[in-house]
Amino acid sequence: MDIKDIQNLIKFVSKAEVSEVKYKTKDFEITIKTPLAGSEVAYAQPAVYHTAPQQVAAAPVQAATPAAAPAQAEAASDDSKYVTIKSPMIGTFYRKPSPDKDVFVNVGDEVSVGKTVCVIEAMKLFNQIESEVSGIVKILVDDATPVEYDQPLFLVDPS
């Protein structure tokens, strides 16, 4: 069972409104417990496994190719003129208000202050995230993916 299957199982269990589900196969076992009305909930952050390998791999690449460092510095200076819209919470990022509707914004769309640019679902509540500047330049997160607190979602050109 891969991580996508586990995430889908968790979503299914939360929508089914059951308190506990056990899934067991010959070589795999998982138990999912959900809170019932009024019970206290403790949440654990999943470990991010891909960060350490990326840091280890980045050092040899930069040492082996000195031309990579100026290119990275140039890309960072290009992004410095943009304003970053960050996630104010942990949840699931959605570009659409619902599956049958159009996306809030696309790359290059002109947005005004207060226009909704995305929705973040946290504990079955959909929180609208609004722009504080105009001109969407780049969308940094894929639709229907989990986001962390303070994770960059959009780069906006304020000019």
Coordinates of C-alpha atoms in Angstrom, one line a residue:
M1 CA 0.0 0.0 0.0
D2 CA 1.6 3.3 -1.0
I3 CA 1.1 6.8 0.5
K4 CA -1.7 7.8 -1.9
D5 CA -3.7 4.7 -1.0
I6 CA -3.3 5.5 2.7
Q7 CA -4.3 9.2 2.1
N8 CA -7.4 8.0 0.2
L9 CA -8.3 5.6 3.0
I10 CA -8.0 8.3 5.6
K11 CA -10.3 10.6 3.6
F12 CA -12.8 7.8 3.2
V13 CA -12.8 7.1 6.9
S14 CA -13.2 10.8 7.8
K15 CA -16.2 11.1 5.4
A16 CA -17.7 7.9 6.7
E17 CA -17.8 9.4 10.2
V18 CA -16.7 6.2 12.0
S19 CA -14.5 6.2 15.1
E20 CA -12.0 3.5 14.1
V21 CA -11.1 1.3 11.1
K22 CA -8.5 -1.5 11.0
Y23 CA -7.2 -2.6 7.6
K24 CA -5.0 -5.7 7.6
T25 CA -3.3 -7.7 4.8
K26 CA -0.7 -10.5 4.9
D27 CA 2.2 -8.0 5.2
F28 CA 0.5 -4.7 6.1
E29 CA -1.7 -3.4 8.9
I30 CA -3.1 0.1 9.6
T31 CA -5.5 1.4 12.2
I32 CA -7.2 4.8 11.7
K33 CA -8.9 6.4 14.6
T34 CA -11.1 9.5 14.2
P35 CA -12.4 11.8 16.9
L36 CA -16.1 11.6 17.8
A37 CA -18.2 14.7 18.7
G38 CA -16.7 16.6 21.7
S39 CA -13.6 14.5 22.1
E40 CA -10.2 16.1 22.3
V41 CA -7.9 15.5 19.3
A42 CA -4.1 15.3 19.1
Y43 CA -2.5 15.7 15.7
A44 CA 0.9 14.5 14.7
Q45 CA 2.9 16.0 11.8
P46 CA 4.1 13.4 9.3
A47 CA 7.8 13.3 8.8
V48 CA 9.2 14.8 5.6
Y49 CA 11.6 12.2 4.2
H50 CA 12.7 14.0 1.0
T51 CA 14.4 17.0 2.7
A52 CA 17.6 15.2 3.8
P53 CA 18.4 13.5 0.5
Q54 CA 17.9 16.8 -1.3
Q55 CA 20.3 18.7 0.9
V56 CA 23.0 15.9 0.6
A57 CA 22.6 15.8 -3.2
A58 CA 22.8 19.6 -3.5
A59 CA 26.2 20.0 -2.0
P60 CA 28.1 17.7 -4.4
V61 CA 26.3 19.2 -7.4
Q62 CA 27.3 22.8 -6.5
A63 CA 30.9 21.7 -5.8
A64 CA 31.1 19.8 -9.1
T65 CA 29.6 22.5 -11.3
P66 CA 30.6 26.1 -10.2
A67 CA 28.3 27.5 -13.0
A68 CA 25.2 26.2 -11.1
A69 CA 25.8 28.7 -8.2
P70 CA 25.5 31.9 -10.3
A71 CA 22.4 30.5 -12.1
Q72 CA 20.7 29.8 -8.7
A73 CA 21.7 33.3 -7.4
E74 CA 20.2 34.9 -10.6
A75 CA 16.9 33.0 -10.1
A76 CA 16.7 34.1 -6.5
S77 CA 17.3 37.7 -7.5
D78 CA 14.5 37.4 -10.2
D79 CA 12.1 36.2 -7.5
S80 CA 13.0 39.0 -5.1
K81 CA 10.8 41.5 -6.9
Y82 CA 7.7 39.3 -6.3
V83 CA 5.5 39.2 -3.3
T84 CA 4.8 35.7 -1.9
I85 CA 1.3 34.7 -0.8
K86 CA 1.9 32.0 1.9
S87 CA -0.4 29.5 3.5
P88 CA -1.8 30.8 6.8
M89 CA -2.6 27.2 8.0
I90 CA -2.0 23.5 7.4
G91 CA -4.5 21.9 5.1
T92 CA -5.3 20.9 1.5
F93 CA -4.8 23.5 -1.3
Y94 CA -7.5 23.9 -3.9
R95 CA -7.5 26.2 -6.9
K96 CA -11.3 25.8 -7.4
P97 CA -14.2 26.5 -5.1
S98 CA -15.6 23.1 -6.1
P99 CA -14.7 20.4 -8.6
D100 CA -17.3 21.5 -11.2
K101 CA -16.2 25.2 -11.1
D102 CA -13.4 27.1 -12.8
V103 CA -10.1 27.9 -11.0
F104 CA -9.9 31.1 -9.0
V105 CA -6.8 32.4 -10.9
N106 CA -4.3 31.3 -13.6
V107 CA -0.7 32.3 -14.2
G108 CA -0.7 35.9 -15.5
D109 CA -4.3 36.8 -14.4
E110 CA -4.7 40.3 -13.0
V111 CA -6.0 40.1 -9.4
S112 CA -7.0 43.0 -7.1
V113 CA -6.6 43.3 -3.4
G114 CA -9.1 41.1 -1.6
K115 CA -9.8 38.7 -4.6
T116 CA -9.9 35.1 -3.6
V117 CA -6.9 33.2 -5.1
C118 CA -7.4 29.7 -3.6
V119 CA -9.1 27.7 -0.9
I120 CA -7.4 25.7 1.9
E121 CA -9.4 23.0 3.5
A122 CA -8.6 22.3 7.2
M123 CA -10.8 20.0 9.2
K124 CA -13.6 20.1 6.7
L125 CA -13.7 23.9 6.7
F126 CA -12.8 25.7 3.5
N127 CA -10.8 28.9 4.1
Q128 CA -10.6 31.4 1.3
I129 CA -7.2 33.0 0.8
E130 CA -7.2 36.5 -0.6
S131 CA -4.6 38.4 -2.6
E132 CA -3.0 41.6 -1.1
V133 CA -1.5 42.7 -4.4
S134 CA -2.2 42.4 -8.1
G135 CA -0.9 40.3 -11.0
I136 CA -0.4 36.5 -10.4
V137 CA 2.9 35.4 -11.8
K138 CA 3.5 31.8 -10.7
I139 CA 1.4 29.2 -8.9
L140 CA 3.8 27.2 -6.7
V141 CA 1.4 24.4 -5.4
D142 CA -0.5 21.7 -7.3
D143 CA -4.2 21.5 -6.9
A144 CA -5.6 19.2 -4.1
T145 CA -2.2 18.8 -2.4
P146 CA -1.4 19.2 1.3
V147 CA 0.3 22.4 2.3
E148 CA 2.1 23.4 5.5
Y149 CA 1.8 26.6 7.6
D150 CA 3.8 29.5 5.9
Q151 CA 4.4 27.5 2.7
P152 CA 4.6 29.7 -0.4
L153 CA 1.5 29.3 -2.6
F154 CA 1.8 32.1 -5.2
L155 CA 4.4 34.6 -6.4
V156 CA 2.7 37.9 -7.3
D157 CA 4.2 40.9 -9.2
P158 CA 3.0 44.0 -7.4
S159 CA 4.0 46.4 -10.2

